[in-house]
């Protein structure tokens, strides 16, 4: 069932970017409040989308270089690369690499 696993890894990234982000924003700007703008809290979204597209590219290239076979070596490589993606995404949101989020309020007076 390697073809199902590869389809899931590729399809989930495309679904996240196009449907998970695009559809709600399109509904907001076209149906709820026509001509409005979407204001994002995080300027790190562009980095996350770029990382998702890069992971999609790496997954397809990895499967192609492995002669379209999903084995233990490729699976462990994908898990390792996914952990790197998570670490980079989390560190970006915490302003480690660059300043993308405003400081949070402390909540007390």
PDB file of N, CA and C in Angstrom:
ATOM      1  N   UNK A   1       0.810  -1.192   0.000  1.00  0.00           N
ATOM      2  CA  UNK A   1       0.000   0.000   0.000  1.00  0.00           C
ATOM      3  C   UNK A   1       0.856   1.260   0.000  1.00  0.00           C
ATOM      4  N   UNK A   2       2.029   1.153  -0.599  1.00  0.00           N
ATOM      5  CA  UNK A   2       2.926   2.300  -0.672  1.00  0.00           C
ATOM      6  C   UNK A   2       2.366   3.436  -1.495  1.00  0.00           C
ATOM      7  N   UNK A   3       1.614   3.096  -2.562  1.00  0.00           N
ATOM      8  CA  UNK A   3       1.049   4.163  -3.386  1.00  0.00           C
ATOM      9  C   UNK A   3       0.044   4.998  -2.606  1.00  0.00           C
ATOM     10  N   UNK A   4      -0.695   4.378  -1.692  1.00  0.00           N
ATOM     11  CA  UNK A   4      -1.641   5.122  -0.859  1.00  0.00           C
ATOM     12  C   UNK A   4      -0.896   6.046   0.108  1.00  0.00           C
ATOM     13  N   UNK A   5       0.210   5.583   0.648  1.00  0.00           N
ATOM     14  CA  UNK A   5       0.981   6.407   1.586  1.00  0.00           C
ATOM     15  C   UNK A   5       1.583   7.616   0.891  1.00  0.00           C
ATOM     16  N   UNK A   6       2.124   7.405  -0.298  1.00  0.00           N
ATOM     17  CA  UNK A   6       2.711   8.511  -1.047  1.00  0.00           C
ATOM     18  C   UNK A   6       1.620   9.493  -1.476  1.00  0.00           C
ATOM     19  N   UNK A   7       0.483   8.988  -1.908  1.00  0.00           N
ATOM     20  CA  UNK A   7      -0.623   9.867  -2.287  1.00  0.00           C
ATOM     21  C   UNK A   7      -1.086  10.703  -1.107  1.00  0.00           C
ATOM     22  N   UNK A   8      -1.125  10.107   0.068  1.00  0.00           N
ATOM     23  CA  UNK A   8      -1.529  10.835   1.266  1.00  0.00           C
ATOM     24  C   UNK A   8      -0.523  11.921   1.617  1.00  0.00           C
ATOM     25  N   UNK A   9       0.757  11.612   1.531  1.00  0.00           N
ATOM     26  CA  UNK A   9       1.770  12.610   1.886  1.00  0.00           C
ATOM     27  C   UNK A   9       1.772  13.781   0.918  1.00  0.00           C
ATOM     28  N   UNK A  10       1.528  13.528  -0.337  1.00  0.00           N
ATOM     29  CA  UNK A  10       1.486  14.605  -1.325  1.00  0.00           C
ATOM     30  C   UNK A  10       0.153  15.342  -1.261  1.00  0.00           C
ATOM     31  N   UNK A  11      -0.925  14.606  -1.196  1.00  0.00           N
ATOM     32  CA  UNK A  11      -2.247  15.215  -1.205  1.00  0.00           C
ATOM     33  C   UNK A  11      -2.546  16.056   0.009  1.00  0.00           C
ATOM     34  N   UNK A  12      -2.018  15.679   1.169  1.00  0.00           N
ATOM     35  CA  UNK A  12      -2.313  16.444   2.375  1.00  0.00           C
ATOM     36  C   UNK A  12      -1.694  17.830   2.318  1.00  0.00           C
ATOM     37  N   UNK A  13      -0.490  17.967   1.783  1.00  0.00           N
ATOM     38  CA  UNK A  13       0.128  19.291   1.664  1.00  0.00           C
ATOM     39  C   UNK A  13      -0.640  20.179   0.697  1.00  0.00           C
ATOM     40  N   UNK A  14      -1.001  19.630  -0.440  1.00  0.00           N
ATOM     41  CA  UNK A  14      -1.751  20.408  -1.420  1.00  0.00           C
ATOM     42  C   UNK A  14      -3.112  20.792  -0.854  1.00  0.00           C
ATOM     43  N   UNK A  15      -3.762  19.871  -0.167  1.00  0.00           N
ATOM     44  CA  UNK A  15      -5.060  20.147   0.441  1.00  0.00           C
ATOM     45  C   UNK A  15      -4.931  21.236   1.505  1.00  0.00           C
ATOM     46  N   UNK A  16      -3.903  21.151   2.348  1.00  0.00           N
ATOM     47  CA  UNK A  16      -3.699  22.154   3.397  1.00  0.00           C
ATOM     48  C   UNK A  16      -3.554  23.554   2.812  1.00  0.00           C
ATOM     49  N   UNK A  17      -2.765  23.673   1.781  1.00  0.00           N
ATOM     50  CA  UNK A  17      -2.489  24.989   1.216  1.00  0.00           C
ATOM     51  C   UNK A  17      -3.684  25.517   0.433  1.00  0.00           C
ATOM     52  N   UNK A  18      -4.229  24.715  -0.460  1.00  0.00           N
ATOM     53  CA  UNK A  18      -5.273  25.218  -1.345  1.00  0.00           C
ATOM     54  C   UNK A  18      -6.650  25.283  -0.696  1.00  0.00           C
ATOM     55  N   UNK A  19      -7.037  24.255   0.012  1.00  0.00           N
ATOM     56  CA  UNK A  19      -8.378  24.207   0.600  1.00  0.00           C
ATOM     57  C   UNK A  19      -8.380  24.742   2.025  1.00  0.00           C
ATOM     58  N   UNK A  20      -7.432  24.305   2.832  1.00  0.00           N
ATOM     59  CA  UNK A  20      -7.410  24.696   4.237  1.00  0.00           C
ATOM     60  C   UNK A  20      -7.183  26.181   4.444  1.00  0.00           C
ATOM     61  N   UNK A  21      -6.431  26.818   3.578  1.00  0.00           N
ATOM     62  CA  UNK A  21      -6.214  28.257   3.680  1.00  0.00           C
ATOM     63  C   UNK A  21      -7.048  29.033   2.674  1.00  0.00           C
ATOM     64  N   UNK A  22      -7.051  28.592   1.453  1.00  0.00           N
ATOM     65  CA  UNK A  22      -7.700  29.352   0.379  1.00  0.00           C
ATOM     66  C   UNK A  22      -9.207  29.434   0.461  1.00  0.00           C
ATOM     67  N   UNK A  23      -9.866  28.348   0.789  1.00  0.00           N
ATOM     68  CA  UNK A  23     -11.338  28.352   0.808  1.00  0.00           C
ATOM     69  C   UNK A  23     -11.917  29.275   1.885  1.00  0.00           C
ATOM     70  N   UNK A  24     -11.471  29.206   3.138  1.00  0.00           N
ATOM     71  CA  UNK A  24     -12.022  30.136   4.131  1.00  0.00           C
ATOM     72  C   UNK A  24     -11.737  31.602   3.803  1.00  0.00           C
ATOM     73  N   UNK A  25     -10.559  31.878   3.279  1.00  0.00           N
ATOM     74  CA  UNK A  25     -10.230  33.257   2.938  1.00  0.00           C
ATOM     75  C   UNK A  25     -11.071  33.735   1.764  1.00  0.00           C
ATOM     76  N   UNK A  26     -11.289  32.864   0.797  1.00  0.00           N
ATOM     77  CA  UNK A  26     -12.131  33.239  -0.343  1.00  0.00           C
ATOM     78  C   UNK A  26     -13.571  33.474   0.103  1.00  0.00           C
ATOM     79  N   UNK A  27     -14.088  32.634   0.968  1.00  0.00           N
ATOM     80  CA  UNK A  27     -15.445  32.831   1.478  1.00  0.00           C
ATOM     81  C   UNK A  27     -15.565  34.145   2.248  1.00  0.00           C
ATOM     82  N   UNK A  28     -14.570  34.454   3.055  1.00  0.00           N
ATOM     83  CA  UNK A  28     -14.598  35.695   3.836  1.00  0.00           C
ATOM     84  C   UNK A  28     -14.599  36.921   2.934  1.00  0.00           C
ATOM     85  N   UNK A  29     -13.748  36.913   1.917  1.00  0.00           N
ATOM     86  CA  UNK A  29     -13.606  38.103   1.081  1.00  0.00           C
ATOM     87  C   UNK A  29     -14.639  38.187  -0.034  1.00  0.00           C
ATOM     88  N   UNK A  30     -15.299  37.086  -0.370  1.00  0.00           N
ATOM     89  CA  UNK A  30     -16.292  37.112  -1.446  1.00  0.00           C
ATOM     90  C   UNK A  30     -17.727  37.043  -0.956  1.00  0.00           C
ATOM     91  N   UNK A  31     -17.999  36.262   0.074  1.00  0.00           N
ATOM     92  CA  UNK A  31     -19.383  36.041   0.496  1.00  0.00           C
ATOM     93  C   UNK A  31     -19.742  36.772   1.792  1.00  0.00           C
ATOM     94  N   UNK A  32     -18.880  36.737   2.781  1.00  0.00           N
ATOM     95  CA  UNK A  32     -19.210  37.318   4.087  1.00  0.00           C
ATOM     96  C   UNK A  32     -19.072  38.838   4.063  1.00  0.00           C
ATOM     97  N   UNK A  33     -17.904  39.316   3.649  1.00  0.00           N
ATOM     98  CA  UNK A  33     -17.639  40.754   3.610  1.00  0.00           C
ATOM     99  C   UNK A  33     -16.901  41.049   2.312  1.00  0.00           C
ATOM    100  N   UNK A  34     -17.669  41.290   1.233  1.00  0.00           N
ATOM    101  CA  UNK A  34     -17.101  41.421  -0.107  1.00  0.00           C
ATOM    102  C   UNK A  34     -16.052  42.539  -0.154  1.00  0.00           C
ATOM    103  N   UNK A  35     -14.899  42.208  -0.690  1.00  0.00           N
ATOM    104  CA  UNK A  35     -13.828  43.180  -0.858  1.00  0.00           C
ATOM    105  C   UNK A  35     -12.993  43.412   0.385  1.00  0.00           C
ATOM    106  N   UNK A  36     -13.235  42.657   1.434  1.00  0.00           N
ATOM    107  CA  UNK A  36     -12.468  42.837   2.667  1.00  0.00           C
ATOM    108  C   UNK A  36     -11.086  42.197   2.528  1.00  0.00           C
ATOM    109  N   UNK A  37     -10.265  42.437   3.513  1.00  0.00           N
ATOM    110  CA  UNK A  37      -8.918  41.878   3.548  1.00  0.00           C
ATOM    111  C   UNK A  37      -8.802  40.912   4.724  1.00  0.00           C
ATOM    112  N   UNK A  38      -7.950  39.931   4.565  1.00  0.00           N
ATOM    113  CA  UNK A  38      -7.662  38.992   5.645  1.00  0.00           C
ATOM    114  C   UNK A  38      -6.437  39.509   6.392  1.00  0.00           C
ATOM    115  N   UNK A  39      -6.569  39.714   7.678  1.00  0.00           N
ATOM    116  CA  UNK A  39      -5.455  40.160   8.498  1.00  0.00           C
ATOM    117  C   UNK A  39      -4.915  38.962   9.271  1.00  0.00           C
ATOM    118  N   UNK A  40      -3.643  38.673   9.073  1.00  0.00           N
ATOM    119  CA  UNK A  40      -3.015  37.520   9.709  1.00  0.00           C
ATOM    120  C   UNK A  40      -2.227  37.958  10.932  1.00  0.00           C
ATOM    121  N   UNK A  41      -2.292  37.150  11.974  1.00  0.00           N
ATOM    122  CA  UNK A  41      -1.521  37.415  13.185  1.00  0.00           C
ATOM    123  C   UNK A  41      -0.051  37.112  12.986  1.00  0.00           C
ATOM    124  N   UNK A  42       0.251  36.130  12.163  1.00  0.00           N
ATOM    125  CA  UNK A  42       1.622  35.671  11.990  1.00  0.00           C
ATOM    126  C   UNK A  42       2.120  36.005  10.593  1.00  0.00           C
ATOM    127  N   UNK A  43       3.268  36.658  10.540  1.00  0.00           N
ATOM    128  CA  UNK A  43       3.895  36.891   9.239  1.00  0.00           C
ATOM    129  C   UNK A  43       4.761  35.699   8.847  1.00  0.00           C
ATOM    130  N   UNK A  44       4.797  34.675   9.685  1.00  0.00           N
ATOM    131  CA  UNK A  44       5.569  33.479   9.385  1.00  0.00           C
ATOM    132  C   UNK A  44       4.836  32.493   8.498  1.00  0.00           C
ATOM    133  N   UNK A  45       3.609  32.843   8.095  1.00  0.00           N
ATOM    134  CA  UNK A  45       2.826  31.933   7.253  1.00  0.00           C
ATOM    135  C   UNK A  45       3.514  31.680   5.921  1.00  0.00           C
ATOM    136  N   UNK A  46       4.155  32.683   5.373  1.00  0.00           N
ATOM    137  CA  UNK A  46       4.835  32.508   4.092  1.00  0.00           C
ATOM    138  C   UNK A  46       5.960  31.477   4.213  1.00  0.00           C
ATOM    139  N   UNK A  47       6.632  31.459   5.358  1.00  0.00           N
ATOM    140  CA  UNK A  47       7.681  30.460   5.573  1.00  0.00           C
ATOM    141  C   UNK A  47       7.079  29.058   5.691  1.00  0.00           C
ATOM    142  N   UNK A  48       5.951  28.960   6.378  1.00  0.00           N
ATOM    143  CA  UNK A  48       5.307  27.652   6.533  1.00  0.00           C
ATOM    144  C   UNK A  48       4.825  27.107   5.196  1.00  0.00           C
ATOM    145  N   UNK A  49       4.237  27.964   4.379  1.00  0.00           N
ATOM    146  CA  UNK A  49       3.769  27.527   3.057  1.00  0.00           C
ATOM    147  C   UNK A  49       4.956  27.134   2.186  1.00  0.00           C
ATOM    148  N   UNK A  50       6.021  27.902   2.253  1.00  0.00           N
ATOM    149  CA  UNK A  50       7.219  27.555   1.469  1.00  0.00           C
ATOM    150  C   UNK A  50       7.791  26.213   1.928  1.00  0.00           C
ATOM    151  N   UNK A  51       7.796  25.977   3.239  1.00  0.00           N
ATOM    152  CA  UNK A  51       8.283  24.695   3.749  1.00  0.00           C
ATOM    153  C   UNK A  51       7.387  23.540   3.316  1.00  0.00           C
ATOM    154  N   UNK A  52       6.066  23.765   3.315  1.00  0.00           N
ATOM    155  CA  UNK A  52       5.155  22.709   2.853  1.00  0.00           C
ATOM    156  C   UNK A  52       5.383  22.384   1.379  1.00  0.00           C
ATOM    157  N   UNK A  53       5.550  23.407   0.554  1.00  0.00           N
ATOM    158  CA  UNK A  53       5.810  23.153  -0.866  1.00  0.00           C
ATOM    159  C   UNK A  53       7.156  22.471  -1.059  1.00  0.00           C
ATOM    160  N   UNK A  54       8.151  22.866  -0.276  1.00  0.00           N
ATOM    161  CA  UNK A  54       9.464  22.211  -0.373  1.00  0.00           C
ATOM    162  C   UNK A  54       9.371  20.756   0.057  1.00  0.00           C
ATOM    163  N   UNK A  55       8.598  20.477   1.109  1.00  0.00           N
ATOM    164  CA  UNK A  55       8.454  19.089   1.549  1.00  0.00           C
ATOM    165  C   UNK A  55       7.723  18.250   0.503  1.00  0.00           C
ATOM    166  N   UNK A  56       6.783  18.858  -0.184  1.00  0.00           N
ATOM    167  CA  UNK A  56       6.104  18.165  -1.282  1.00  0.00           C
ATOM    168  C   UNK A  56       7.097  17.804  -2.378  1.00  0.00           C
ATOM    169  N   UNK A  57       7.934  18.750  -2.752  1.00  0.00           N
ATOM    170  CA  UNK A  57       8.946  18.519  -3.775  1.00  0.00           C
ATOM    171  C   UNK A  57       9.931  17.434  -3.345  1.00  0.00           C
ATOM    172  N   UNK A  58      10.391  17.495  -2.092  1.00  0.00           N
ATOM    173  CA  UNK A  58      11.341  16.507  -1.580  1.00  0.00           C
ATOM    174  C   UNK A  58      10.718  15.116  -1.528  1.00  0.00           C
ATOM    175  N   UNK A  59       9.433  15.035  -1.142  1.00  0.00           N
ATOM    176  CA  UNK A  59       8.762  13.733  -1.083  1.00  0.00           C
ATOM    177  C   UNK A  59       8.666  13.100  -2.462  1.00  0.00           C
ATOM    178  N   UNK A  60       8.271  13.889  -3.455  1.00  0.00           N
ATOM    179  CA  UNK A  60       8.150  13.350  -4.818  1.00  0.00           C
ATOM    180  C   UNK A  60       9.529  12.948  -5.346  1.00  0.00           C
ATOM    181  N   UNK A  61      10.529  13.779  -5.127  1.00  0.00           N
ATOM    182  CA  UNK A  61      11.880  13.447  -5.595  1.00  0.00           C
ATOM    183  C   UNK A  61      12.436  12.219  -4.873  1.00  0.00           C
ATOM    184  N   UNK A  62      12.174  12.114  -3.583  1.00  0.00           N
ATOM    185  CA  UNK A  62      12.649  10.963  -2.826  1.00  0.00           C
ATOM    186  C   UNK A  62      12.049   9.660  -3.306  1.00  0.00           C
ATOM    187  N   UNK A  63      10.749   9.681  -3.578  1.00  0.00           N
ATOM    188  CA  UNK A  63      10.088   8.470  -4.080  1.00  0.00           C
ATOM    189  C   UNK A  63      10.587   8.145  -5.484  1.00  0.00           C
ATOM    190  N   UNK A  64      10.794   9.175  -6.298  1.00  0.00           N
ATOM    191  CA  UNK A  64      11.305   8.940  -7.657  1.00  0.00           C
ATOM    192  C   UNK A  64      12.724   8.355  -7.615  1.00  0.00           C
ATOM    193  N   UNK A  65      13.575   8.916  -6.750  1.00  0.00           N
ATOM    194  CA  UNK A  65      14.943   8.410  -6.647  1.00  0.00           C
ATOM    195  C   UNK A  65      14.993   7.000  -6.059  1.00  0.00           C
ATOM    196  N   UNK A  66      13.964   6.627  -5.314  1.00  0.00           N
ATOM    197  CA  UNK A  66      13.884   5.284  -4.735  1.00  0.00           C
ATOM    198  C   UNK A  66      13.171   4.311  -5.676  1.00  0.00           C
ATOM    199  N   UNK A  67      13.072   4.697  -6.939  1.00  0.00           N
ATOM    200  CA  UNK A  67      12.443   3.875  -7.994  1.00  0.00           C
ATOM    201  C   UNK A  67      10.973   3.571  -7.679  1.00  0.00           C
ATOM    202  N   UNK A  68      10.266   4.591  -7.140  1.00  0.00           N
ATOM    203  CA  UNK A  68       8.826   4.521  -6.864  1.00  0.00           C
ATOM    204  C   UNK A  68       8.467   3.387  -5.906  1.00  0.00           C
ATOM    205  N   UNK A  69       9.383   3.086  -4.996  1.00  0.00           N
ATOM    206  CA  UNK A  69       9.132   2.065  -3.980  1.00  0.00           C
ATOM    207  C   UNK A  69       9.242   2.707  -2.601  1.00  0.00           C
ATOM    208  N   UNK A  70       8.283   2.395  -1.749  1.00  0.00           N
ATOM    209  CA  UNK A  70       8.297   2.901  -0.384  1.00  0.00           C
ATOM    210  C   UNK A  70       8.851   1.801   0.513  1.00  0.00           C
ATOM    211  N   UNK A  71      10.046   2.036   1.033  1.00  0.00           N
ATOM    212  CA  UNK A  71      10.653   1.064   1.931  1.00  0.00           C
ATOM    213  C   UNK A  71      10.969   1.721   3.272  1.00  0.00           C
ATOM    214  N   UNK A  72      11.588   0.952   4.153  1.00  0.00           N
ATOM    215  CA  UNK A  72      11.862   1.442   5.505  1.00  0.00           C
ATOM    216  C   UNK A  72      12.814   2.634   5.478  1.00  0.00           C
ATOM    217  N   UNK A  73      13.808   2.600   4.613  1.00  0.00           N
ATOM    218  CA  UNK A  73      14.777   3.692   4.515  1.00  0.00           C
ATOM    219  C   UNK A  73      14.099   4.996   4.096  1.00  0.00           C
ATOM    220  N   UNK A  74      13.240   4.936   3.101  1.00  0.00           N
ATOM    221  CA  UNK A  74      12.531   6.132   2.646  1.00  0.00           C
ATOM    222  C   UNK A  74      11.551   6.629   3.712  1.00  0.00           C
ATOM    223  N   UNK A  75      10.887   5.706   4.387  1.00  0.00           N
ATOM    224  CA  UNK A  75       9.963   6.084   5.444  1.00  0.00           C
ATOM    225  C   UNK A  75      10.666   6.794   6.589  1.00  0.00           C
ATOM    226  N   UNK A  76      11.816   6.268   7.019  1.00  0.00           N
ATOM    227  CA  UNK A  76      12.579   6.918   8.077  1.00  0.00           C
ATOM    228  C   UNK A  76      13.120   8.275   7.628  1.00  0.00           C
ATOM    229  N   UNK A  77      13.518   8.370   6.370  1.00  0.00           N
ATOM    230  CA  UNK A  77      13.976   9.652   5.840  1.00  0.00           C
ATOM    231  C   UNK A  77      12.857  10.679   5.853  1.00  0.00           C
ATOM    232  N   UNK A  78      11.661  10.263   5.446  1.00  0.00           N
ATOM    233  CA  UNK A  78      10.504  11.178   5.462  1.00  0.00           C
ATOM    234  C   UNK A  78      10.155  11.600   6.884  1.00  0.00           C
ATOM    235  N   UNK A  79      10.226  10.685   7.837  1.00  0.00           N
ATOM    236  CA  UNK A  79       9.972  11.041   9.233  1.00  0.00           C
ATOM    237  C   UNK A  79      11.008  12.033   9.748  1.00  0.00           C
ATOM    238  N   UNK A  80      12.257  11.819   9.395  1.00  0.00           N
ATOM    239  CA  UNK A  80      13.320  12.729   9.801  1.00  0.00           C
ATOM    240  C   UNK A  80      13.111  14.118   9.206  1.00  0.00           C
ATOM    241  N   UNK A  81      12.783  14.174   7.918  1.00  0.00           N
ATOM    242  CA  UNK A  81      12.546  15.463   7.268  1.00  0.00           C
ATOM    243  C   UNK A  81      11.316  16.160   7.833  1.00  0.00           C
ATOM    244  N   UNK A  82      10.300  15.385   8.214  1.00  0.00           N
ATOM    245  CA  UNK A  82       9.114  15.972   8.821  1.00  0.00           C
ATOM    246  C   UNK A  82       9.441  16.566  10.188  1.00  0.00           C
ATOM    247  N   UNK A  83      10.303  15.908  10.946  1.00  0.00           N
ATOM    248  CA  UNK A  83      10.693  16.460  12.243  1.00  0.00           C
ATOM    249  C   UNK A  83      11.478  17.759  12.067  1.00  0.00           C
ATOM    250  N   UNK A  84      12.295  17.843  11.029  1.00  0.00           N
ATOM    251  CA  UNK A  84      13.001  19.092  10.735  1.00  0.00           C
ATOM    252  C   UNK A  84      11.996  20.182  10.365  1.00  0.00           C
ATOM    253  N   UNK A  85      11.002  19.846   9.550  1.00  0.00           N
ATOM    254  CA  UNK A  85       9.951  20.796   9.188  1.00  0.00           C
ATOM    255  C   UNK A  85       9.247  21.324  10.432  1.00  0.00           C
ATOM    256  N   UNK A  86       8.880  20.432  11.350  1.00  0.00           N
ATOM    257  CA  UNK A  86       8.201  20.858  12.572  1.00  0.00           C
ATOM    258  C   UNK A  86       9.081  21.781  13.401  1.00  0.00           C
ATOM    259  N   UNK A  87      10.333  21.419  13.564  1.00  0.00           N
ATOM    260  CA  UNK A  87      11.243  22.249  14.358  1.00  0.00           C
ATOM    261  C   UNK A  87      11.409  23.637  13.746  1.00  0.00           C
ATOM    262  N   UNK A  88      11.601  23.701  12.447  1.00  0.00           N
ATOM    263  CA  UNK A  88      11.763  25.000  11.778  1.00  0.00           C
ATOM    264  C   UNK A  88      10.485  25.825  11.896  1.00  0.00           C
ATOM    265  N   UNK A  89       9.328  25.200  11.729  1.00  0.00           N
ATOM    266  CA  UNK A  89       8.058  25.925  11.836  1.00  0.00           C
ATOM    267  C   UNK A  89       7.850  26.473  13.242  1.00  0.00           C
ATOM    268  N   UNK A  90       8.120  25.666  14.245  1.00  0.00           N
ATOM    269  CA  UNK A  90       7.940  26.101  15.635  1.00  0.00           C
ATOM    270  C   UNK A  90       8.926  27.214  15.982  1.00  0.00           C
ATOM    271  N   UNK A  91      10.176  27.049  15.600  1.00  0.00           N
ATOM    272  CA  UNK A  91      11.176  28.067  15.900  1.00  0.00           C
ATOM    273  C   UNK A  91      10.890  29.377  15.161  1.00  0.00           C
ATOM    274  N   UNK A  92      10.336  29.298  13.968  1.00  0.00           N
ATOM    275  CA  UNK A  92       9.954  30.505  13.243  1.00  0.00           C
ATOM    276  C   UNK A  92       8.836  31.239  13.956  1.00  0.00           C
ATOM    277  N   UNK A  93       7.849  30.508  14.447  1.00  0.00           N
ATOM    278  CA  UNK A  93       6.742  31.135  15.166  1.00  0.00           C
ATOM    279  C   UNK A  93       7.191  31.745  16.486  1.00  0.00           C
ATOM    280  N   UNK A  94       8.264  31.244  17.067  1.00  0.00           N
ATOM    281  CA  UNK A  94       8.810  31.800  18.303  1.00  0.00           C
ATOM    282  C   UNK A  94       9.886  32.861  18.042  1.00  0.00           C
ATOM    283  N   UNK A  95       9.966  33.359  16.814  1.00  0.00           N
ATOM    284  CA  UNK A  95      10.880  34.445  16.427  1.00  0.00           C
ATOM    285  C   UNK A  95      12.350  34.101  16.637  1.00  0.00           C
ATOM    286  N   UNK A  96      12.735  32.863  16.443  1.00  0.00           N
ATOM    287  CA  UNK A  96      14.137  32.484  16.628  1.00  0.00           C
ATOM    288  C   UNK A  96      14.976  32.901  15.422  1.00  0.00           C
ATOM    289  N   UNK A  97      14.490  32.642  14.214  1.00  0.00           N
ATOM    290  CA  UNK A  97      15.257  32.945  13.008  1.00  0.00           C
ATOM    291  C   UNK A  97      15.070  34.378  12.552  1.00  0.00           C
ATOM    292  N   UNK A  98      13.861  34.862  12.611  1.00  0.00           N
ATOM    293  CA  UNK A  98      13.517  36.213  12.175  1.00  0.00           C
ATOM    294  C   UNK A  98      12.301  36.675  12.948  1.00  0.00           C
ATOM    295  N   UNK A  99      12.049  37.952  12.963  1.00  0.00           N
ATOM    296  CA  UNK A  99      10.933  38.493  13.719  1.00  0.00           C
ATOM    297  C   UNK A  99       9.665  38.412  12.869  1.00  0.00           C
ATOM    298  N   UNK A 100       8.758  37.492  13.220  1.00  0.00           N
ATOM    299  CA  UNK A 100       7.518  37.340  12.460  1.00  0.00           C
ATOM    300  C   UNK A 100       6.269  37.569  13.312  1.00  0.00           C
ATOM    301  N   UNK A 101       6.359  37.468  14.615  1.00  0.00           N
ATOM    302  CA  UNK A 101       5.205  37.655  15.498  1.00  0.00           C
ATOM    303  C   UNK A 101       5.466  38.770  16.489  1.00  0.00           C
ATOM    304  N   UNK A 102       4.429  39.547  16.747  1.00  0.00           N
ATOM    305  CA  UNK A 102       4.525  40.569  17.780  1.00  0.00           C
ATOM    306  C   UNK A 102       4.574  39.908  19.143  1.00  0.00           C
ATOM    307  N   UNK A 103       5.164  40.559  20.133  1.00  0.00           N
ATOM    308  CA  UNK A 103       5.184  39.971  21.480  1.00  0.00           C
ATOM    309  C   UNK A 103       3.766  39.816  22.024  1.00  0.00           C
ATOM    310  N   UNK A 104       3.543  38.762  22.788  1.00  0.00           N
ATOM    311  CA  UNK A 104       2.236  38.513  23.387  1.00  0.00           C
ATOM    312  C   UNK A 104       2.072  39.362  24.635  1.00  0.00           C
ATOM    313  N   UNK A 105       0.831  39.735  24.944  1.00  0.00           N
ATOM    314  CA  UNK A 105       0.529  40.486  26.169  1.00  0.00           C
ATOM    315  C   UNK A 105       0.722  39.573  27.365  1.00  0.00           C
ATOM    316  N   UNK A 106       1.141  40.117  28.470  1.00  0.00           N
ATOM    317  CA  UNK A 106       1.354  39.336  29.676  1.00  0.00           C
ATOM    318  C   UNK A 106       0.061  39.038  30.403  1.00  0.00           C
ATOM    319  N   UNK A 107      -0.988  39.835  30.198  1.00  0.00           N
ATOM    320  CA  UNK A 107      -2.292  39.534  30.797  1.00  0.00           C
ATOM    321  C   UNK A 107      -2.492  40.072  32.198  1.00  0.00           C
ATOM    322  N   UNK A 108      -1.567  40.773  32.748  1.00  0.00           N
ATOM    323  CA  UNK A 108      -1.718  41.324  34.081  1.00  0.00           C
ATOM    324  C   UNK A 108      -1.449  42.815  34.101  1.00  0.00           C
ATOM    325  N   UNK A 109      -1.908  43.448  35.135  1.00  0.00           N
ATOM    326  CA  UNK A 109      -1.680  44.888  35.249  1.00  0.00           C
ATOM    327  C   UNK A 109      -0.620  45.150  36.296  1.00  0.00           C
TER     328      UNK A 109
END
